């Protein structure tokens, strides 16, 4: 269920991040490049640390697709607000931020004051220009959503598939293309508290729902579909998204 598309196909207009607050002190020996990185490339670890501690985010740090997934107008201020909110959540759960630690395969531990080493793992996608293209954070001990929250989430996901819309009500070309490829949508099947599967006429698509601490939906992330239909039969725009799904031919 955790095999996500190339730049994290986010159905809502937000990203899921659980990072510490902007108010915490920066590490004394930070490797962050403080200048605007418009014409220089920094390491992924530095890019991730900068995302965590920077007081002001810069649009040039991210790919256009990433910004578009966060906000339809690609406004970096929307990402700034999302980052600030989720960083406060991170401080509440784990205490002060300490450092970023690489563990290979584009994954990093985020070390916090009260967290165990593997409590928060980040998978970071970067493009060839050193810009962030995707952020996927998993929490080992994230609180489970209530039964009521799960039921609401399943209903919201069902509505999204039926109407080809994101959770915020905006049209989703990806969902429209998905139906053209996999056929008519049938139902949402629950796997566990956060994982669901959208069932279509000719295949299925796994979806992970991330919840906020209050039980409301934070975002949906769709994984690689399962189908016997060739990827080449999908609409051109969808083929680009599916290119990094090793299970598809």
PDB file of C-alpha atoms in Angstrom:
ATOM      1  CA  UNK A   1       0.000   0.000   0.000  1.00  0.00           C
ATOM      2  CA  UNK A   2       2.945   2.330   0.446  1.00  0.00           C
ATOM      3  CA  UNK A   3       4.163   2.406  -3.179  1.00  0.00           C
ATOM      4  CA  UNK A   4       3.336   5.946  -4.196  1.00  0.00           C
ATOM      5  CA  UNK A   5       3.450   7.671  -7.569  1.00  0.00           C
ATOM      6  CA  UNK A   6       6.421   9.711  -8.728  1.00  0.00           C
ATOM      7  CA  UNK A   7       5.557  13.050  -7.173  1.00  0.00           C
ATOM      8  CA  UNK A   8       2.946  11.833  -4.671  1.00  0.00           C
ATOM      9  CA  UNK A   9      -0.417  12.080  -6.358  1.00  0.00           C
ATOM     10  CA  UNK A  10      -2.219  14.250  -3.795  1.00  0.00           C
ATOM     11  CA  UNK A  11      -5.966  14.360  -4.333  1.00  0.00           C
ATOM     12  CA  UNK A  12      -6.473  17.235  -1.918  1.00  0.00           C
ATOM     13  CA  UNK A  13      -4.778  20.575  -2.322  1.00  0.00           C
ATOM     14  CA  UNK A  14      -2.308  19.973   0.481  1.00  0.00           C
ATOM     15  CA  UNK A  15       0.683  17.844   1.400  1.00  0.00           C
ATOM     16  CA  UNK A  16       1.176  15.700   4.447  1.00  0.00           C
ATOM     17  CA  UNK A  17       4.077  16.736   6.567  1.00  0.00           C
ATOM     18  CA  UNK A  18       4.736  16.232  10.263  1.00  0.00           C
ATOM     19  CA  UNK A  19       7.715  18.395  10.991  1.00  0.00           C
ATOM     20  CA  UNK A  20       8.763  20.612  13.889  1.00  0.00           C
ATOM     21  CA  UNK A  21       7.792  24.252  14.370  1.00  0.00           C
ATOM     22  CA  UNK A  22       9.522  27.164  12.703  1.00  0.00           C
ATOM     23  CA  UNK A  23      10.232  28.691  16.097  1.00  0.00           C
ATOM     24  CA  UNK A  24      12.747  26.069  17.176  1.00  0.00           C
ATOM     25  CA  UNK A  25      16.435  26.883  17.156  1.00  0.00           C
ATOM     26  CA  UNK A  26      18.529  25.737  14.225  1.00  0.00           C
ATOM     27  CA  UNK A  27      21.287  23.204  14.840  1.00  0.00           C
ATOM     28  CA  UNK A  28      24.625  24.835  15.558  1.00  0.00           C
ATOM     29  CA  UNK A  29      26.355  22.961  12.784  1.00  0.00           C
ATOM     30  CA  UNK A  30      23.695  23.214  10.101  1.00  0.00           C
ATOM     31  CA  UNK A  31      24.636  22.505   6.505  1.00  0.00           C
ATOM     32  CA  UNK A  32      21.834  24.679   5.174  1.00  0.00           C
ATOM     33  CA  UNK A  33      22.651  27.002   2.288  1.00  0.00           C
ATOM     34  CA  UNK A  34      21.229  30.324   3.438  1.00  0.00           C
ATOM     35  CA  UNK A  35      21.388  32.067   0.085  1.00  0.00           C
ATOM     36  CA  UNK A  36      18.604  31.793  -2.457  1.00  0.00           C
ATOM     37  CA  UNK A  37      19.344  28.549  -4.324  1.00  0.00           C
ATOM     38  CA  UNK A  38      18.154  29.823  -7.683  1.00  0.00           C
ATOM     39  CA  UNK A  39      21.402  28.935  -9.397  1.00  0.00           C
ATOM     40  CA  UNK A  40      23.000  26.393  -7.077  1.00  0.00           C
ATOM     41  CA  UNK A  41      22.246  22.788  -6.149  1.00  0.00           C
ATOM     42  CA  UNK A  42      22.300  21.560  -2.559  1.00  0.00           C
ATOM     43  CA  UNK A  43      22.182  18.022  -1.178  1.00  0.00           C
ATOM     44  CA  UNK A  44      18.808  16.343  -0.470  1.00  0.00           C
ATOM     45  CA  UNK A  45      19.584  16.310   3.263  1.00  0.00           C
ATOM     46  CA  UNK A  46      20.239  20.049   3.179  1.00  0.00           C
ATOM     47  CA  UNK A  47      17.059  20.630   1.182  1.00  0.00           C
ATOM     48  CA  UNK A  48      15.032  18.666   3.725  1.00  0.00           C
ATOM     49  CA  UNK A  49      16.583  20.443   6.696  1.00  0.00           C
ATOM     50  CA  UNK A  50      15.953  23.791   5.026  1.00  0.00           C
ATOM     51  CA  UNK A  51      12.303  22.845   4.536  1.00  0.00           C
ATOM     52  CA  UNK A  52      12.067  22.008   8.231  1.00  0.00           C
ATOM     53  CA  UNK A  53      13.724  25.078   9.738  1.00  0.00           C
ATOM     54  CA  UNK A  54      13.507  27.916   7.200  1.00  0.00           C
ATOM     55  CA  UNK A  55      11.528  30.907   8.415  1.00  0.00           C
ATOM     56  CA  UNK A  56      10.405  31.712   4.863  1.00  0.00           C
ATOM     57  CA  UNK A  57       9.963  29.181   2.063  1.00  0.00           C
ATOM     58  CA  UNK A  58      11.022  30.055  -1.485  1.00  0.00           C
ATOM     59  CA  UNK A  59       9.155  28.826  -4.581  1.00  0.00           C
ATOM     60  CA  UNK A  60      12.469  28.061  -6.310  1.00  0.00           C
ATOM     61  CA  UNK A  61      13.107  25.254  -3.787  1.00  0.00           C
ATOM     62  CA  UNK A  62      10.267  23.167  -5.254  1.00  0.00           C
ATOM     63  CA  UNK A  63       9.267  21.782  -8.632  1.00  0.00           C
ATOM     64  CA  UNK A  64       6.261  23.385 -10.351  1.00  0.00           C
ATOM     65  CA  UNK A  65       4.320  20.097 -10.101  1.00  0.00           C
ATOM     66  CA  UNK A  66       4.883  19.948  -6.344  1.00  0.00           C
ATOM     67  CA  UNK A  67       3.650  23.516  -5.833  1.00  0.00           C
ATOM     68  CA  UNK A  68       0.684  22.843  -8.108  1.00  0.00           C
ATOM     69  CA  UNK A  69      -0.296  19.828  -5.986  1.00  0.00           C
ATOM     70  CA  UNK A  70      -0.322  22.023  -2.888  1.00  0.00           C
ATOM     71  CA  UNK A  71      -2.158  24.980  -4.422  1.00  0.00           C
ATOM     72  CA  UNK A  72      -3.881  25.300  -7.798  1.00  0.00           C
ATOM     73  CA  UNK A  73      -2.213  28.698  -8.299  1.00  0.00           C
ATOM     74  CA  UNK A  74       1.213  27.333  -7.264  1.00  0.00           C
ATOM     75  CA  UNK A  75       1.326  29.881  -4.446  1.00  0.00           C
ATOM     76  CA  UNK A  76       4.257  29.056  -2.164  1.00  0.00           C
ATOM     77  CA  UNK A  77       2.462  30.903   0.648  1.00  0.00           C
ATOM     78  CA  UNK A  78      -0.102  28.077   0.741  1.00  0.00           C
ATOM     79  CA  UNK A  79       2.756  25.643   1.270  1.00  0.00           C
ATOM     80  CA  UNK A  80       4.192  27.960   3.925  1.00  0.00           C
ATOM     81  CA  UNK A  81       0.919  27.879   5.870  1.00  0.00           C
ATOM     82  CA  UNK A  82       0.682  24.097   5.590  1.00  0.00           C
ATOM     83  CA  UNK A  83       4.280  23.684   6.727  1.00  0.00           C
ATOM     84  CA  UNK A  84       3.811  25.990   9.710  1.00  0.00           C
ATOM     85  CA  UNK A  85       0.659  24.207  10.890  1.00  0.00           C
ATOM     86  CA  UNK A  86       2.096  20.725  10.605  1.00  0.00           C
ATOM     87  CA  UNK A  87       5.327  21.802  12.274  1.00  0.00           C
ATOM     88  CA  UNK A  88       3.320  22.819  15.319  1.00  0.00           C
ATOM     89  CA  UNK A  89       1.806  19.347  15.352  1.00  0.00           C
ATOM     90  CA  UNK A  90       5.297  17.887  15.180  1.00  0.00           C
ATOM     91  CA  UNK A  91       6.430  19.862  18.212  1.00  0.00           C
ATOM     92  CA  UNK A  92       3.372  18.784  20.175  1.00  0.00           C
ATOM     93  CA  UNK A  93       4.046  15.093  19.473  1.00  0.00           C
ATOM     94  CA  UNK A  94       7.840  14.886  19.577  1.00  0.00           C
ATOM     95  CA  UNK A  95       9.374  18.021  21.065  1.00  0.00           C
ATOM     96  CA  UNK A  96      12.151  20.088  19.512  1.00  0.00           C
ATOM     97  CA  UNK A  97      13.717  19.203  16.185  1.00  0.00           C
ATOM     98  CA  UNK A  98      17.311  17.941  16.385  1.00  0.00           C
ATOM     99  CA  UNK A  99      18.599  16.827  12.983  1.00  0.00           C
ATOM    100  CA  UNK A 100      18.128  15.006   9.673  1.00  0.00           C
ATOM    101  CA  UNK A 101      19.817  11.608   9.329  1.00  0.00           C
ATOM    102  CA  UNK A 102      20.115   9.782   6.001  1.00  0.00           C
ATOM    103  CA  UNK A 103      19.290   6.052   6.023  1.00  0.00           C
ATOM    104  CA  UNK A 104      19.615   5.396   2.263  1.00  0.00           C
ATOM    105  CA  UNK A 105      17.193   4.993  -0.662  1.00  0.00           C
ATOM    106  CA  UNK A 106      16.186   8.670  -0.434  1.00  0.00           C
ATOM    107  CA  UNK A 107      14.905   8.121   3.122  1.00  0.00           C
ATOM    108  CA  UNK A 108      15.770  10.154   6.212  1.00  0.00           C
ATOM    109  CA  UNK A 109      15.162   9.953   9.932  1.00  0.00           C
ATOM    110  CA  UNK A 110      13.901  13.149  11.495  1.00  0.00           C
ATOM    111  CA  UNK A 111      15.421  13.251  14.968  1.00  0.00           C
ATOM    112  CA  UNK A 112      13.346  14.947  17.650  1.00  0.00           C
ATOM    113  CA  UNK A 113      13.805  15.597  21.352  1.00  0.00           C
ATOM    114  CA  UNK A 114      11.301  12.964  22.512  1.00  0.00           C
ATOM    115  CA  UNK A 115      11.045  10.658  19.489  1.00  0.00           C
ATOM    116  CA  UNK A 116      12.686   7.276  19.008  1.00  0.00           C
ATOM    117  CA  UNK A 117      15.040   7.095  15.987  1.00  0.00           C
ATOM    118  CA  UNK A 118      12.502   5.526  13.606  1.00  0.00           C
ATOM    119  CA  UNK A 119       9.360   7.292  14.798  1.00  0.00           C
ATOM    120  CA  UNK A 120       9.405   9.709  11.851  1.00  0.00           C
ATOM    121  CA  UNK A 121      10.796   8.672   8.462  1.00  0.00           C
ATOM    122  CA  UNK A 122      10.788  10.930   5.405  1.00  0.00           C
ATOM    123  CA  UNK A 123      11.062   9.836   1.794  1.00  0.00           C
ATOM    124  CA  UNK A 124      12.235  12.769  -0.287  1.00  0.00           C
ATOM    125  CA  UNK A 125      12.074  13.097  -4.070  1.00  0.00           C
ATOM    126  CA  UNK A 126      14.353  15.604  -5.802  1.00  0.00           C
ATOM    127  CA  UNK A 127      14.714  16.618  -9.436  1.00  0.00           C
ATOM    128  CA  UNK A 128      18.020  17.064 -11.295  1.00  0.00           C
ATOM    129  CA  UNK A 129      18.089  20.747 -10.376  1.00  0.00           C
ATOM    130  CA  UNK A 130      18.038  20.056  -6.647  1.00  0.00           C
ATOM    131  CA  UNK A 131      14.377  21.028  -6.172  1.00  0.00           C
ATOM    132  CA  UNK A 132      11.974  19.118  -3.939  1.00  0.00           C
ATOM    133  CA  UNK A 133       9.543  17.072  -6.055  1.00  0.00           C
ATOM    134  CA  UNK A 134       7.845  15.028  -3.337  1.00  0.00           C
ATOM    135  CA  UNK A 135       7.716  14.606   0.438  1.00  0.00           C
ATOM    136  CA  UNK A 136       6.262  11.501   2.069  1.00  0.00           C
ATOM    137  CA  UNK A 137       6.399  11.248   5.853  1.00  0.00           C
ATOM    138  CA  UNK A 138       5.450   8.149   7.796  1.00  0.00           C
ATOM    139  CA  UNK A 139       4.966   8.095  11.552  1.00  0.00           C
ATOM    140  CA  UNK A 140       5.438   4.833  13.401  1.00  0.00           C
ATOM    141  CA  UNK A 141       3.208   5.757  16.305  1.00  0.00           C
ATOM    142  CA  UNK A 142       0.777   8.201  14.748  1.00  0.00           C
ATOM    143  CA  UNK A 143      -2.545   8.187  16.649  1.00  0.00           C
ATOM    144  CA  UNK A 144      -5.210   6.065  14.944  1.00  0.00           C
ATOM    145  CA  UNK A 145      -8.290   7.949  13.701  1.00  0.00           C
ATOM    146  CA  UNK A 146     -11.597   7.331  15.429  1.00  0.00           C
ATOM    147  CA  UNK A 147     -14.257   5.066  13.910  1.00  0.00           C
ATOM    148  CA  UNK A 148     -16.338   8.147  13.103  1.00  0.00           C
ATOM    149  CA  UNK A 149     -13.374   9.782  11.333  1.00  0.00           C
ATOM    150  CA  UNK A 150     -12.758   6.617   9.311  1.00  0.00           C
ATOM    151  CA  UNK A 151     -16.394   6.423   8.229  1.00  0.00           C
ATOM    152  CA  UNK A 152     -16.375  10.084   7.194  1.00  0.00           C
ATOM    153  CA  UNK A 153     -13.143   9.593   5.281  1.00  0.00           C
ATOM    154  CA  UNK A 154     -14.482   6.574   3.409  1.00  0.00           C
ATOM    155  CA  UNK A 155     -17.607   8.517   2.434  1.00  0.00           C
ATOM    156  CA  UNK A 156     -15.509  11.485   1.280  1.00  0.00           C
ATOM    157  CA  UNK A 157     -13.265   9.227  -0.793  1.00  0.00           C
ATOM    158  CA  UNK A 158     -16.305   7.552  -2.338  1.00  0.00           C
ATOM    159  CA  UNK A 159     -17.673  10.972  -3.298  1.00  0.00           C
ATOM    160  CA  UNK A 160     -14.339  11.951  -4.860  1.00  0.00           C
ATOM    161  CA  UNK A 161     -14.296   8.860  -7.072  1.00  0.00           C
ATOM    162  CA  UNK A 162     -17.942   9.306  -8.067  1.00  0.00           C
ATOM    163  CA  UNK A 163     -17.663  12.987  -8.966  1.00  0.00           C
ATOM    164  CA  UNK A 164     -14.041  13.166 -10.205  1.00  0.00           C
ATOM    165  CA  UNK A 165     -13.280  15.840  -7.632  1.00  0.00           C
ATOM    166  CA  UNK A 166     -10.667  16.389  -4.959  1.00  0.00           C
ATOM    167  CA  UNK A 167     -11.738  16.570  -1.342  1.00  0.00           C
ATOM    168  CA  UNK A 168     -11.763  20.373  -1.627  1.00  0.00           C
ATOM    169  CA  UNK A 169     -14.346  20.208  -4.443  1.00  0.00           C
ATOM    170  CA  UNK A 170     -12.013  21.011  -7.343  1.00  0.00           C
ATOM    171  CA  UNK A 171     -12.144  18.904 -10.505  1.00  0.00           C
ATOM    172  CA  UNK A 172      -9.472  16.188 -10.758  1.00  0.00           C
ATOM    173  CA  UNK A 173      -8.274  15.400 -14.306  1.00  0.00           C
ATOM    174  CA  UNK A 174      -6.351  12.420 -12.899  1.00  0.00           C
ATOM    175  CA  UNK A 175      -9.532  10.762 -11.589  1.00  0.00           C
ATOM    176  CA  UNK A 176     -11.262  11.406 -14.894  1.00  0.00           C
ATOM    177  CA  UNK A 177      -8.359   9.759 -16.741  1.00  0.00           C
ATOM    178  CA  UNK A 178      -8.306   6.882 -14.268  1.00  0.00           C
ATOM    179  CA  UNK A 179     -11.922   6.032 -15.109  1.00  0.00           C
ATOM    180  CA  UNK A 180     -11.206   6.221 -18.826  1.00  0.00           C
ATOM    181  CA  UNK A 181      -8.465   3.646 -18.282  1.00  0.00           C
ATOM    182  CA  UNK A 182      -9.943   1.337 -15.611  1.00  0.00           C
ATOM    183  CA  UNK A 183     -13.633   1.710 -16.445  1.00  0.00           C
ATOM    184  CA  UNK A 184     -16.557   2.732 -14.287  1.00  0.00           C
ATOM    185  CA  UNK A 185     -15.994   3.276 -10.583  1.00  0.00           C
ATOM    186  CA  UNK A 186     -17.792   0.735  -8.362  1.00  0.00           C
ATOM    187  CA  UNK A 187     -16.965   1.187  -4.668  1.00  0.00           C
ATOM    188  CA  UNK A 188     -14.397   1.948  -1.957  1.00  0.00           C
ATOM    189  CA  UNK A 189     -13.176  -1.015   0.059  1.00  0.00           C
ATOM    190  CA  UNK A 190     -11.638  -0.413   3.492  1.00  0.00           C
ATOM    191  CA  UNK A 191      -8.397  -2.266   4.286  1.00  0.00           C
ATOM    192  CA  UNK A 192      -7.528  -0.756   7.667  1.00  0.00           C
ATOM    193  CA  UNK A 193      -7.810   2.539   9.565  1.00  0.00           C
ATOM    194  CA  UNK A 194      -5.930   4.539   6.930  1.00  0.00           C
ATOM    195  CA  UNK A 195      -5.736   2.346   3.811  1.00  0.00           C
ATOM    196  CA  UNK A 196      -8.526   1.932   1.269  1.00  0.00           C
ATOM    197  CA  UNK A 197      -8.923   0.596  -2.273  1.00  0.00           C
ATOM    198  CA  UNK A 198     -10.981   2.172  -5.034  1.00  0.00           C
ATOM    199  CA  UNK A 199     -12.561  -0.640  -7.096  1.00  0.00           C
ATOM    200  CA  UNK A 200     -13.105  -0.031 -10.809  1.00  0.00           C
ATOM    201  CA  UNK A 201     -14.494  -2.137 -13.638  1.00  0.00           C
ATOM    202  CA  UNK A 202     -11.039  -3.240 -14.838  1.00  0.00           C
ATOM    203  CA  UNK A 203      -8.805  -2.781 -11.817  1.00  0.00           C
ATOM    204  CA  UNK A 204      -8.258  -1.053  -8.492  1.00  0.00           C
ATOM    205  CA  UNK A 205      -6.273   1.804  -6.969  1.00  0.00           C
ATOM    206  CA  UNK A 206      -4.942   1.874  -3.371  1.00  0.00           C
ATOM    207  CA  UNK A 207      -5.430   5.064  -1.401  1.00  0.00           C
ATOM    208  CA  UNK A 208      -3.962   6.090   1.951  1.00  0.00           C
ATOM    209  CA  UNK A 209      -5.906   8.691   3.928  1.00  0.00           C
ATOM    210  CA  UNK A 210      -3.962  10.887   6.313  1.00  0.00           C
ATOM    211  CA  UNK A 211      -5.824  12.358   9.264  1.00  0.00           C
ATOM    212  CA  UNK A 212      -5.251  15.466  11.333  1.00  0.00           C
ATOM    213  CA  UNK A 213      -5.094  15.131  15.145  1.00  0.00           C
ATOM    214  CA  UNK A 214      -8.729  16.300  15.394  1.00  0.00           C
ATOM    215  CA  UNK A 215      -9.840  13.381  13.199  1.00  0.00           C
ATOM    216  CA  UNK A 216     -10.549  15.399  10.068  1.00  0.00           C
ATOM    217  CA  UNK A 217      -9.039  14.455   6.695  1.00  0.00           C
ATOM    218  CA  UNK A 218      -5.670  15.991   5.900  1.00  0.00           C
ATOM    219  CA  UNK A 219      -5.175  14.487   2.431  1.00  0.00           C
ATOM    220  CA  UNK A 220      -5.443  11.409   0.236  1.00  0.00           C
ATOM    221  CA  UNK A 221      -2.499   9.770  -1.514  1.00  0.00           C
ATOM    222  CA  UNK A 222      -3.087   7.325  -4.324  1.00  0.00           C
ATOM    223  CA  UNK A 223      -0.712   4.453  -4.990  1.00  0.00           C
ATOM    224  CA  UNK A 224       0.049   2.419  -8.102  1.00  0.00           C
ATOM    225  CA  UNK A 225      -3.121   0.842  -9.549  1.00  0.00           C
ATOM    226  CA  UNK A 226      -3.507  -2.904 -10.059  1.00  0.00           C
ATOM    227  CA  UNK A 227      -4.899  -3.983 -13.433  1.00  0.00           C
ATOM    228  CA  UNK A 228      -4.335  -6.291 -16.378  1.00  0.00           C
ATOM    229  CA  UNK A 229      -4.963  -3.398 -18.781  1.00  0.00           C
ATOM    230  CA  UNK A 230      -1.787  -2.085 -20.414  1.00  0.00           C
ATOM    231  CA  UNK A 231      -0.489   1.232 -19.147  1.00  0.00           C
ATOM    232  CA  UNK A 232      -0.206   2.300 -22.786  1.00  0.00           C
ATOM    233  CA  UNK A 233      -3.995   2.306 -23.013  1.00  0.00           C
ATOM    234  CA  UNK A 234      -4.273   5.025 -20.391  1.00  0.00           C
ATOM    235  CA  UNK A 235      -4.697   8.681 -21.449  1.00  0.00           C
ATOM    236  CA  UNK A 236      -1.357  10.359 -22.183  1.00  0.00           C
ATOM    237  CA  UNK A 237      -1.385  12.580 -19.095  1.00  0.00           C
ATOM    238  CA  UNK A 238      -2.057   9.588 -16.859  1.00  0.00           C
ATOM    239  CA  UNK A 239       0.708   7.535 -18.520  1.00  0.00           C
ATOM    240  CA  UNK A 240       3.233  10.115 -17.331  1.00  0.00           C
ATOM    241  CA  UNK A 241       2.044   9.710 -13.730  1.00  0.00           C
ATOM    242  CA  UNK A 242       2.078   5.905 -13.988  1.00  0.00           C
ATOM    243  CA  UNK A 243       5.573   5.741 -15.486  1.00  0.00           C
ATOM    244  CA  UNK A 244       7.129   4.972 -12.093  1.00  0.00           C
ATOM    245  CA  UNK A 245       4.790   2.090 -11.235  1.00  0.00           C
ATOM    246  CA  UNK A 246       6.913  -1.066 -11.672  1.00  0.00           C
ATOM    247  CA  UNK A 247       3.865  -3.367 -11.476  1.00  0.00           C
ATOM    248  CA  UNK A 248       2.333  -1.935 -14.658  1.00  0.00           C
ATOM    249  CA  UNK A 249       3.255  -3.009 -18.185  1.00  0.00           C
TER     250      UNK A 249
END
